[in-house]
Short mmCIF file of C-alpha atoms in Angstrom, two decimals:
data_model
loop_
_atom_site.label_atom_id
_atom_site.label_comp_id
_atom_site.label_asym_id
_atom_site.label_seq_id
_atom_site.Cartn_x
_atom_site.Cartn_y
_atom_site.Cartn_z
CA UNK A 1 5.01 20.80 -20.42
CA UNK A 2 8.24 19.31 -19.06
CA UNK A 3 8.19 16.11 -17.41
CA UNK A 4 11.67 15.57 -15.85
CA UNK A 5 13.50 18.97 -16.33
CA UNK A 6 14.97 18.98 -13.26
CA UNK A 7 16.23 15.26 -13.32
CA UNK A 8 19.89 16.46 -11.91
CA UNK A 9 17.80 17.77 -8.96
CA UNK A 10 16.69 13.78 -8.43
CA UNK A 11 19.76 12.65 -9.09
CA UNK A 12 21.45 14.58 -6.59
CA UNK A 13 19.11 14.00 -3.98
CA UNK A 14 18.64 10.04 -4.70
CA UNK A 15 22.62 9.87 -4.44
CA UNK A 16 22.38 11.99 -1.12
CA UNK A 17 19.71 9.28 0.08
CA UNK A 18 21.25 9.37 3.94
CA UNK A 19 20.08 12.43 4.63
CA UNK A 20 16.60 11.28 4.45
CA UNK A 21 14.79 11.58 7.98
CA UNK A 22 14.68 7.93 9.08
CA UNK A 23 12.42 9.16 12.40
CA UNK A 24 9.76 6.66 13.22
CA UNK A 25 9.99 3.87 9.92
CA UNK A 26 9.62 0.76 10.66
CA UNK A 27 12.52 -1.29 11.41
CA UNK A 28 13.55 -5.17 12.12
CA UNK A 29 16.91 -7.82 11.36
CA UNK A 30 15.64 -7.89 7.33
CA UNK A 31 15.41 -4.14 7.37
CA UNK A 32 17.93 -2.20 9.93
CA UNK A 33 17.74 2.00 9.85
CA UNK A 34 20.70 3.71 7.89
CA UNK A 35 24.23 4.39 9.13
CA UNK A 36 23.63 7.06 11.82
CA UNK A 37 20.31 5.30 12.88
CA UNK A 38 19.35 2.86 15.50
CA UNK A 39 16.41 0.57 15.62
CA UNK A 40 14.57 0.68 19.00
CA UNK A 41 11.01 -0.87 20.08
CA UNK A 42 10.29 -1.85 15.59
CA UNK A 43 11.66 1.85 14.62
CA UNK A 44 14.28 4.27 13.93
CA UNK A 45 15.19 6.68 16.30
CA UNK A 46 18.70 9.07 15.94
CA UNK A 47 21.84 7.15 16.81
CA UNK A 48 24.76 5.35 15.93
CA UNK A 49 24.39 2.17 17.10
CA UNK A 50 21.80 -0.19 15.77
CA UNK A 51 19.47 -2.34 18.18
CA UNK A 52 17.95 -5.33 16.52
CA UNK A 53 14.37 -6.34 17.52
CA UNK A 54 14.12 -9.75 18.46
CA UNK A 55 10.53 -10.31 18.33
CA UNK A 56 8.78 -9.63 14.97
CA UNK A 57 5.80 -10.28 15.43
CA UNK A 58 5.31 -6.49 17.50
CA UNK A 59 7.60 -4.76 14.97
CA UNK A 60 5.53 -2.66 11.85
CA UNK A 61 5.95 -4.56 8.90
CA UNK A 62 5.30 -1.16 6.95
CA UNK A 63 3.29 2.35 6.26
CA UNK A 64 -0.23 1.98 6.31
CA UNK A 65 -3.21 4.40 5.50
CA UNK A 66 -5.26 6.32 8.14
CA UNK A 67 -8.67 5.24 6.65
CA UNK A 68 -9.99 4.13 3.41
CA UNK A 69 -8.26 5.19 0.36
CA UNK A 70 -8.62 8.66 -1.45
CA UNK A 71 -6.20 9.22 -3.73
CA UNK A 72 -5.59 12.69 -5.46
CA UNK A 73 -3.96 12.79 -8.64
CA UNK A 74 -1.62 15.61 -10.14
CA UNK A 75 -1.53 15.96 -13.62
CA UNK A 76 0.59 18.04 -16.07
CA UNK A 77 -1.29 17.89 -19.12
CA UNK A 78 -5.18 16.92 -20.06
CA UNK A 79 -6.50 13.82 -20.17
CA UNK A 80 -7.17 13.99 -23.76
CA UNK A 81 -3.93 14.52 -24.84
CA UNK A 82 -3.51 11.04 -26.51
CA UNK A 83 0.06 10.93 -24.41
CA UNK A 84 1.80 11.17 -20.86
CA UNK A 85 -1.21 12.00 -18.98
CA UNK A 86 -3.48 9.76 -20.88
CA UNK A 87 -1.66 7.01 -19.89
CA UNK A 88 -1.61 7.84 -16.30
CA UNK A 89 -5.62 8.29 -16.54
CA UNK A 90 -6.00 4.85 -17.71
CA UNK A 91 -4.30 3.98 -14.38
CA UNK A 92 -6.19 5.98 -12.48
CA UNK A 93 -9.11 4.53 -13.86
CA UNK A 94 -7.36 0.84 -13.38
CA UNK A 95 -6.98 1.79 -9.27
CA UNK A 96 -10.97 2.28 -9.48
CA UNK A 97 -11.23 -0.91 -11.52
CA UNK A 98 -9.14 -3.50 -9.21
CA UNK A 99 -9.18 -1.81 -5.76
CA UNK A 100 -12.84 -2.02 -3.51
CA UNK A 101 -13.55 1.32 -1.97
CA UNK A 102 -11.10 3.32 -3.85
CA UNK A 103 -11.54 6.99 -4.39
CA UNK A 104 -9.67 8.70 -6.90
CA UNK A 105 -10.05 12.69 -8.02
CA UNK A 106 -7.53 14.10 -10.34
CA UNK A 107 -6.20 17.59 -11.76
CA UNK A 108 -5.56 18.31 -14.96
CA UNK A 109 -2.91 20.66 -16.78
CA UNK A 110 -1.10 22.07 -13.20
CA UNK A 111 2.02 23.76 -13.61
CA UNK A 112 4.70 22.86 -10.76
CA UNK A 113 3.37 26.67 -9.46
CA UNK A 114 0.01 25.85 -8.86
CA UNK A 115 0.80 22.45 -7.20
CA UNK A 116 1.26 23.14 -3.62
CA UNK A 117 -1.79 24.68 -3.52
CA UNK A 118 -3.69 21.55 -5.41
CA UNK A 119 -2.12 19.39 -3.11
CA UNK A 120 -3.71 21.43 0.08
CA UNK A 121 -7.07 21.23 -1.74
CA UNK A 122 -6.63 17.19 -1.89
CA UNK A 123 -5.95 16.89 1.33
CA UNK A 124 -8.82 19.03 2.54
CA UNK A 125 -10.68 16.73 0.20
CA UNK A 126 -9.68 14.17 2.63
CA UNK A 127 -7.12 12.37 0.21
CA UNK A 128 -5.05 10.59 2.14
CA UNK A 129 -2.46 9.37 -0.68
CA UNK A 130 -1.53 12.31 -3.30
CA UNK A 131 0.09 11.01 -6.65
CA UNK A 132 2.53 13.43 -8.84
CA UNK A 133 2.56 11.61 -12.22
CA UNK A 134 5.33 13.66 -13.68
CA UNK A 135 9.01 15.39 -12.32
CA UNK A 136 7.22 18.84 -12.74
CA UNK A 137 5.83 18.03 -8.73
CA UNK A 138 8.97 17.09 -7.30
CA UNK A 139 9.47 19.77 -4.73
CA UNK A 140 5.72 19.84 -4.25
CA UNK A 141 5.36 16.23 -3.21
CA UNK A 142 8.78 16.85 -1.13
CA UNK A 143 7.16 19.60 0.48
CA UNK A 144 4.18 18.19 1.11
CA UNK A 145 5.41 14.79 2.73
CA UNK A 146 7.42 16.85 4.88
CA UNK A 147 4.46 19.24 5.66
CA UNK A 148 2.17 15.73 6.08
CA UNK A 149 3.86 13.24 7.68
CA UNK A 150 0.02 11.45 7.99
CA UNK A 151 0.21 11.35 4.29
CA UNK A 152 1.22 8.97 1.55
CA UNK A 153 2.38 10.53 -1.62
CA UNK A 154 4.02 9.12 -4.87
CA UNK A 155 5.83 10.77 -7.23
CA UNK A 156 6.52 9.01 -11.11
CA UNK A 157 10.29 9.15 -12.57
CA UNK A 158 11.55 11.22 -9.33
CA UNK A 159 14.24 8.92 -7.75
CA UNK A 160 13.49 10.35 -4.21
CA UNK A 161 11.75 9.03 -1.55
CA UNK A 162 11.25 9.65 2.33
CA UNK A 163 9.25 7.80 5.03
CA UNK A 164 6.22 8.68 3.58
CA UNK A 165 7.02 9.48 0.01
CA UNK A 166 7.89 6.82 -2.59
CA UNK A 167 8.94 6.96 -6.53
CA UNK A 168 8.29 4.91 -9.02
CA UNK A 169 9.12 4.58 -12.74
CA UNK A 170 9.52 1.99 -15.37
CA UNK A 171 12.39 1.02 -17.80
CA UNK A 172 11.29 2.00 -20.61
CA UNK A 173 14.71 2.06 -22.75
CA UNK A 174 13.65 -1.54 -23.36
CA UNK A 175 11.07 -0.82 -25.42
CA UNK A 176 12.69 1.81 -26.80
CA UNK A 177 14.81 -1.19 -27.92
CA UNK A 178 12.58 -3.84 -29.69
CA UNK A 179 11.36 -0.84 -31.11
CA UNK A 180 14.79 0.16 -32.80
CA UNK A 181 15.09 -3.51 -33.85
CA UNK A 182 11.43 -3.11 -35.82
CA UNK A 183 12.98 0.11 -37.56
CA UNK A 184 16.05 -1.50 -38.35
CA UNK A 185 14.38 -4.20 -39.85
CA UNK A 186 11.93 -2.29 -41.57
CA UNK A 187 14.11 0.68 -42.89
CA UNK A 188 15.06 0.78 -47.05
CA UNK A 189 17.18 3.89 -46.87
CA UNK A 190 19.02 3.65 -43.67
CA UNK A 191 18.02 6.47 -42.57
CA UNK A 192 15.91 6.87 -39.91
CA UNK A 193 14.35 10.04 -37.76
CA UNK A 194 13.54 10.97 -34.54
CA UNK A 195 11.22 13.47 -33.19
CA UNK A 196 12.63 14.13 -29.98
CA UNK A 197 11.37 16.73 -27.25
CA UNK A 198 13.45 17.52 -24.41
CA UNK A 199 17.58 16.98 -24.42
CA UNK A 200 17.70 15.54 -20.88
CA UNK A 201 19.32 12.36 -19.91
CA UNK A 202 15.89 10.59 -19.56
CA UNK A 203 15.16 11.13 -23.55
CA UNK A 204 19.09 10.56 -24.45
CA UNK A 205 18.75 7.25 -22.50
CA UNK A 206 15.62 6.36 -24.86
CA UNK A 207 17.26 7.40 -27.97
CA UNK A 208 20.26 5.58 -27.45
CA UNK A 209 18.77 2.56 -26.67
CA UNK A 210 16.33 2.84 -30.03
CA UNK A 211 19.58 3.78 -31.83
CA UNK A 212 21.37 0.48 -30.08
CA UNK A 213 18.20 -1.89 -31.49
CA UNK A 214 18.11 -0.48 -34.88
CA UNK A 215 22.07 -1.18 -35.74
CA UNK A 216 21.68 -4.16 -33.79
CA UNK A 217 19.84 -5.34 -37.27
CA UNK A 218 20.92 -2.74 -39.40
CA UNK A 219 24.51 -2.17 -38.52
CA UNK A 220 25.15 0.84 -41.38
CA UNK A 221 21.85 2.64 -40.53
CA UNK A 222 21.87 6.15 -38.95
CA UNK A 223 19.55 7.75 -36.43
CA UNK A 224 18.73 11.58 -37.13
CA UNK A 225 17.65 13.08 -34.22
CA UNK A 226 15.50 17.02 -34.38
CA UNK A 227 14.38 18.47 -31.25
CA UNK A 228 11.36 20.99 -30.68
CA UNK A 229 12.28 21.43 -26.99
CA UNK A 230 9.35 20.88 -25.47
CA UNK A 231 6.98 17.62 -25.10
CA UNK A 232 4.40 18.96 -27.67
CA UNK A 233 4.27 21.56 -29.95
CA UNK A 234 1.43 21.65 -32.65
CA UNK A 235 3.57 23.48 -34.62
CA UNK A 236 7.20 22.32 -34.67
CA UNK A 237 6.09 18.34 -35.05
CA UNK A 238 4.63 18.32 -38.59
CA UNK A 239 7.22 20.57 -39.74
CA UNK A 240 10.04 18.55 -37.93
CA UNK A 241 8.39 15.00 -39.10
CA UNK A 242 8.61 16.66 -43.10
CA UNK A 243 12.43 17.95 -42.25
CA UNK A 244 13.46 14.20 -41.28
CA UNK A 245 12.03 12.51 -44.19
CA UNK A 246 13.00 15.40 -46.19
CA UNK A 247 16.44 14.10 -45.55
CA UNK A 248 16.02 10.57 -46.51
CA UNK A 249 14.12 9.29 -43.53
CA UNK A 250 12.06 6.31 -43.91
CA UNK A 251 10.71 5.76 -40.58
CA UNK A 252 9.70 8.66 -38.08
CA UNK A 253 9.69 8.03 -34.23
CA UNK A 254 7.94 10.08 -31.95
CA UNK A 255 9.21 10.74 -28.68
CA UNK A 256 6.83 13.51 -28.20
CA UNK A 257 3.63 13.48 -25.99
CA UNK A 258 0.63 13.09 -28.90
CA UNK A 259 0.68 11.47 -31.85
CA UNK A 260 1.30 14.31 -34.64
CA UNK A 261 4.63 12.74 -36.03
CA UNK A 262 2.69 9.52 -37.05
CA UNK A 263 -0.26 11.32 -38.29
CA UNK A 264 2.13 13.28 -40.72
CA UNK A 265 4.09 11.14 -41.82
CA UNK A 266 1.04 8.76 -42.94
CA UNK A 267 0.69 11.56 -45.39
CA UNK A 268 4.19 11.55 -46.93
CA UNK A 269 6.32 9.48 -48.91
CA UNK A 270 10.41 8.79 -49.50
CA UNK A 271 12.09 10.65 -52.12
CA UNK A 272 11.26 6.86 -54.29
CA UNK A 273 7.53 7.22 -53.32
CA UNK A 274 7.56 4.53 -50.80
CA UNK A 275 5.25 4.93 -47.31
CA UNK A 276 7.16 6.62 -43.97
CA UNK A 277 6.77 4.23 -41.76
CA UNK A 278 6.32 5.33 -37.96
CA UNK A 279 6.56 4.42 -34.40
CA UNK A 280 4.64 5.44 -31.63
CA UNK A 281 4.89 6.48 -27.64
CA UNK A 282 2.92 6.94 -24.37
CA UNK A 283 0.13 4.66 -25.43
CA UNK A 284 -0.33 1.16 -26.57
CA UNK A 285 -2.39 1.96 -28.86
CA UNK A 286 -0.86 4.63 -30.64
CA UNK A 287 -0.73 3.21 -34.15
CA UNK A 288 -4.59 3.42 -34.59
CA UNK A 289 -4.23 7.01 -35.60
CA UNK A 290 -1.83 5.62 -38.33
CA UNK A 291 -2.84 2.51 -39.12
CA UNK A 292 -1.72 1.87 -42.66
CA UNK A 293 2.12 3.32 -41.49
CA UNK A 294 2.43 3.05 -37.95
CA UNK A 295 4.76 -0.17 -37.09
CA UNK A 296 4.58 -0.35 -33.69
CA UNK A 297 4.19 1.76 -30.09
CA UNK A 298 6.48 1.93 -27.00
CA UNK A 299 3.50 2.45 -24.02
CA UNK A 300 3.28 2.96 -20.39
CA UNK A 301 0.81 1.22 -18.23
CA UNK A 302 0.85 2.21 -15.23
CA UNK A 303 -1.57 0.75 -13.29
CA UNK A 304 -0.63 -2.29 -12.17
CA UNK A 305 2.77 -0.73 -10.62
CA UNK A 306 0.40 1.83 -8.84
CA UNK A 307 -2.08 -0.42 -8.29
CA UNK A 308 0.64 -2.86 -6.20
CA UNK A 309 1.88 0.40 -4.17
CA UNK A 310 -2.09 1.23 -2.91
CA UNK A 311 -2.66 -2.44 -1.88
CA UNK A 312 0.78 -2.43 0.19
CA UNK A 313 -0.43 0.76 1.76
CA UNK A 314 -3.94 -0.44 2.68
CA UNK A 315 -2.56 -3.68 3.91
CA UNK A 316 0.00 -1.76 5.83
CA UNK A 317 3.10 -3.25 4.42
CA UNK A 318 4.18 -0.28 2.23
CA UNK A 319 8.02 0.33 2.31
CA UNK A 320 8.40 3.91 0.56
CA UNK A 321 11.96 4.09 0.76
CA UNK A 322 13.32 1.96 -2.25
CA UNK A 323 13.07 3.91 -5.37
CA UNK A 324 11.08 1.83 -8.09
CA UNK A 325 12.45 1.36 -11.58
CA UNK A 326 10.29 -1.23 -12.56
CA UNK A 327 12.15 -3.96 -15.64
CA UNK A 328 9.39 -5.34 -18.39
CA UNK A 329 7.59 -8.03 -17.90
CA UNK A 330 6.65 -10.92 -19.72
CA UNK A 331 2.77 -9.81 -19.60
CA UNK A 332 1.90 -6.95 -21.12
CA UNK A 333 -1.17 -6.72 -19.08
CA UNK A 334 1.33 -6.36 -15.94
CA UNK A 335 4.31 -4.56 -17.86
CA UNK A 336 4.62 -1.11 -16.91
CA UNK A 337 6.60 -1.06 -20.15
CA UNK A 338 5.73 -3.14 -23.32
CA UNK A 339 5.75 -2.47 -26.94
CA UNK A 340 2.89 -3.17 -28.55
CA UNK A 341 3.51 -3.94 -32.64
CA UNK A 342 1.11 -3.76 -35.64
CA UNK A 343 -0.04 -6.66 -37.37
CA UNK A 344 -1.04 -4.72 -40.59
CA UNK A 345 2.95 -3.38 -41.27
CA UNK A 346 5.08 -5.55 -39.34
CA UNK A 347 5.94 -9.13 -41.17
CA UNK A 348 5.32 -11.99 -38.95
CA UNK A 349 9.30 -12.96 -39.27
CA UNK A 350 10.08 -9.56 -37.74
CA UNK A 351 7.43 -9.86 -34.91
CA UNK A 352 8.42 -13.81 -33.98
CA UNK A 353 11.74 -12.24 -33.59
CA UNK A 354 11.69 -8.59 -32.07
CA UNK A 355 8.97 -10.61 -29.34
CA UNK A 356 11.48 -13.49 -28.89
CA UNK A 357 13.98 -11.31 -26.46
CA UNK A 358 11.24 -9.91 -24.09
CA UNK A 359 11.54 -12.84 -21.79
CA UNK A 360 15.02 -11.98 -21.83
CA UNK A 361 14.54 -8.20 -21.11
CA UNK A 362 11.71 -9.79 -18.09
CA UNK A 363 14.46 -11.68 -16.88
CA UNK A 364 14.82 -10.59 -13.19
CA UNK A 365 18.15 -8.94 -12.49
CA UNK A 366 21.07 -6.72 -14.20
CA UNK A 367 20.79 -9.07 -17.33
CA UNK A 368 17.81 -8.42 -18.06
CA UNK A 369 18.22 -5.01 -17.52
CA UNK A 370 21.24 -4.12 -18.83
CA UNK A 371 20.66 -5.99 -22.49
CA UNK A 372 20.16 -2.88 -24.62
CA UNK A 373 23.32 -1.68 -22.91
CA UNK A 374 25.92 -4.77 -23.36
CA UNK A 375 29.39 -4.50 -24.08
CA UNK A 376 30.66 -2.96 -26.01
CA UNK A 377 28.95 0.55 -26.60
CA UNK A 378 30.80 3.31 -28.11
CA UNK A 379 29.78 6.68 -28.34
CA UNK A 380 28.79 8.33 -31.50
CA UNK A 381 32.67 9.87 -31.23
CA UNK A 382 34.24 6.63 -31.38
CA UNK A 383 34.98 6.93 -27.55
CA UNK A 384 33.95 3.48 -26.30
CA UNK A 385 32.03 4.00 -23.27
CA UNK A 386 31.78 0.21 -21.81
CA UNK A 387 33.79 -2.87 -22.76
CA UNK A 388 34.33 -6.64 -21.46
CA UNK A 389 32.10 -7.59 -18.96
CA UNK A 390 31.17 -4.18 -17.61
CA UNK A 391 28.29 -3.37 -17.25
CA UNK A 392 26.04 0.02 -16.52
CA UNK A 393 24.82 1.05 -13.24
CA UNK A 394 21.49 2.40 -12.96
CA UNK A 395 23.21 5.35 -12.21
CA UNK A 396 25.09 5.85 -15.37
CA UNK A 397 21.97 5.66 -17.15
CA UNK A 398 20.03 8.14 -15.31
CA UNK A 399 22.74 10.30 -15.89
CA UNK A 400 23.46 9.76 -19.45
CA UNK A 401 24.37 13.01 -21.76
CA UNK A 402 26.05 11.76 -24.57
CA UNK A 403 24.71 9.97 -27.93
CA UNK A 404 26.00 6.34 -29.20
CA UNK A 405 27.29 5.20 -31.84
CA UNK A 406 24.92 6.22 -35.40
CA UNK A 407 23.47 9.58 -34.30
CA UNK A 408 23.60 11.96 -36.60
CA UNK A 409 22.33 15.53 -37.16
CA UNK A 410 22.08 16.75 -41.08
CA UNK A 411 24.03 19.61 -41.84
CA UNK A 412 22.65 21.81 -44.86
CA UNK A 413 24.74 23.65 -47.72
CA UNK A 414 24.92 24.94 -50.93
CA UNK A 415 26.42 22.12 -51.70
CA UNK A 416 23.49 19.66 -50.41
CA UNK A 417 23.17 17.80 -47.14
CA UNK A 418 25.57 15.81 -45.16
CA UNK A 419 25.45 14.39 -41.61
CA UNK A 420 28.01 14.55 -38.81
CA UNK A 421 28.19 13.16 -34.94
CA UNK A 422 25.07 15.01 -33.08
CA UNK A 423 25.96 16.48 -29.95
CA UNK A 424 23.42 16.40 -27.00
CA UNK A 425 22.66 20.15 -26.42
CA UNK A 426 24.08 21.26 -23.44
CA UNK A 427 20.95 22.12 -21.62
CA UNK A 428 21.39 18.15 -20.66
CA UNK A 429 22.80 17.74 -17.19
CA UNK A 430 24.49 14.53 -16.59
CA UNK A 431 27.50 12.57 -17.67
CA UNK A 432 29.10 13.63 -21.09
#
């Protein structure tokens, strides 16, 4: 199962943005058509020259529905995974909850193959909003806006959109964050390991910020990352959670889609018989298959943020073009990204703390945004990659390739183990 393989792909496309077909959205004086564009009777029509409606009140505020909503649902994986699509269900289930009339179907386990072909099936369902919860349905939902122009789609973590096609995703390197700071605090031997799944700049982005929280706290600490390139492997997790503490690993993190890492390393001790702490993802809830060990979980909830788009698009207001990275929020009942932390294994101290900078992370703006990421950041080379009062675009972080300062990989001999720099594998397309 990969997510967001083809990131570049977005990338390329979201930077290319003004070659989107502007024909027919809505236009006014807060929200003129692109360069090439003019505005003429509330919409945009080919042409250079932009024509300003006076009178509002007969312009389209927005994309509406035609009828009540059905909404079909894409999914790469099964509900029950206990990850990624789990998560997504719950919002499904939270559109059903909050929104009268609602009708939601979903597919589970579709490979970006079979997708057109679900999508068709929706529709002839009568769908009239189809929702691709992972990268995998990129060119499907592409295809099918283009092929549907009477239809609302959504597709999560793409970073394209077109008159009738919006993205959304959340910033989840700020969890990511607090939960580096919980490791950090919580580490004995410094050494801490991540299960990672797939090197693209999505997953470097998370690791780095984990790996900027944990030396935030513990400034001589390293981060070992091992990757089983793919987003779940039954296999390859145990056996890559055992190689990490193996090497002096004290606390495990999953970035993998189920909860394996934390349910082996509740098993295992250090080297000085002391518990492997762990740290969930994909679900809030996470650390109740590791109670005793887990410390904490980085989750998406995704409801809310969907929940906001469907309400636009039955009131008619709907504007598909922004992409949505959504910031956390201050309410993790709202927060598209939160981290959730365990009572049982984290002190109070390091709660009242690692809690005290989400109203900072909430804070609305590039601040806010941007504080896992301030100056100055070096790379795990020495290079420094931002100084001063620079500060990362959103670009630079969806492009991201390279590893900061404190990740290692372990390097095996007959002499023993030692670490060096890691190097993102080169399968990651982006900025190095």
């Amino acid at each position: 199962m990969v997510r967001a393989g083809l990131l570049f792909v977005a990338l390329t496309l979201f930077t290319c943005k003004p070659s989107l077909d502007w024909s027919g959205y809505p236009c006014d004086q807060t929200r003129p058509c692109m360069s090439g564009w003019s505005c003429e009777k509330g919409v945009c029509v080919p042409g250079g020259k932009t024509e300003v409606v006076e009178d509002t009140a007969e312009v389209p505020k927005g994309r509406g529905l035609n009828g009540p909503p059905k909404i079909g649902f894409l999914y790469v994986g099964p509900v029950g995974d206990h990850g990624w699509t789990k998560a997504h269900d719950d919002g499904r289930k939270y559109l059903e909850q909050t929104i009268p009339g609602v009708f939601t179907e979903f597919a589970p386990s579709i490979s970006a193959a079979d997708a057109p072909d679900k999508i068709e099936e929706f529709i002839a369902n009568g769908d009239n909003i189809i929702i691709g919860t992972s990268y995998d349905f990129v060119l499907a939902i592409q295809n099918g806006a283009a092929n549907h122009p009477d239809i609302n789609f959504l597709i999560c973590s793409g970073f394209i959109t077109s008159p009738n096609m919006g993205s959304y995703f959340g910033r989840m390197y700020q969890a990511k964050w607090l939960a580096g700071k919980v490791a950090g605090h919580m580490t004995k031997t410094k050494h801490i390991g991540i299960v990672a799944p797939v090197p693209i700049a999505e997953v470097i982005r998370h690791i780095n910020a984990f790996v900027r929280g944990v030396r935030s706290v513990a400034p001589d600490a390293v981060v070992e990352v091992i990757w089983i390139y793919n987003w779940f492997d039954t296999e390859k997790e145990p056996k890559a959670t055992q190689d990490l503490v193996d090497h002096g690993a004290d606390v495990v993190v999953s970035m993998t889609d189920t909860t394996i890492p934390l349910e082996t390393s509740a098993h295992l001790k250090t080297k000085e018989g002391a518990p492997v702490w762990s740290i969930g993802y994909d679900n809030l809830d996470s650390c109740k298959f590791a109670p005793d060990t887990c410390l904490a979980a980085a989750g998406w909830n995704w409801g809310p943020l969907v929940a906001a788009q469907v309400k636009a698009m039955i009131e008619g207001t709907w504007d598909p073009l922004p992409p949505i990275w959504e910031q956390m929020k201050e309410d993790p009942a709202q927060s598209s990204v939160y981290l959730q932390l365990n009572e049982k294994t984290v002190p109070g101290t390091v709660r009242v703390e690692v809690e005290s900078f989400i109203p900072k992370l909430a804070s609305p703006g590039v601040e806010g945004q941007q504080l896992p990421f301030l100056p100055p950041v070096k790379d795990n080379t020495g290079k420094v990659r931002l100084s001063g009062d620079k500060r990362f675009t959103d670009k630079d972080l969806l492009r991201m390739c390279w590893f900061v300062e404190g990740v290692v990989e372990v390097v095996e001999s007959d002499a023993g183990t030692s670490t060096r720099p890691a190097v993102v594998p080169s399968s990651c397309v982006g900025d190095r």
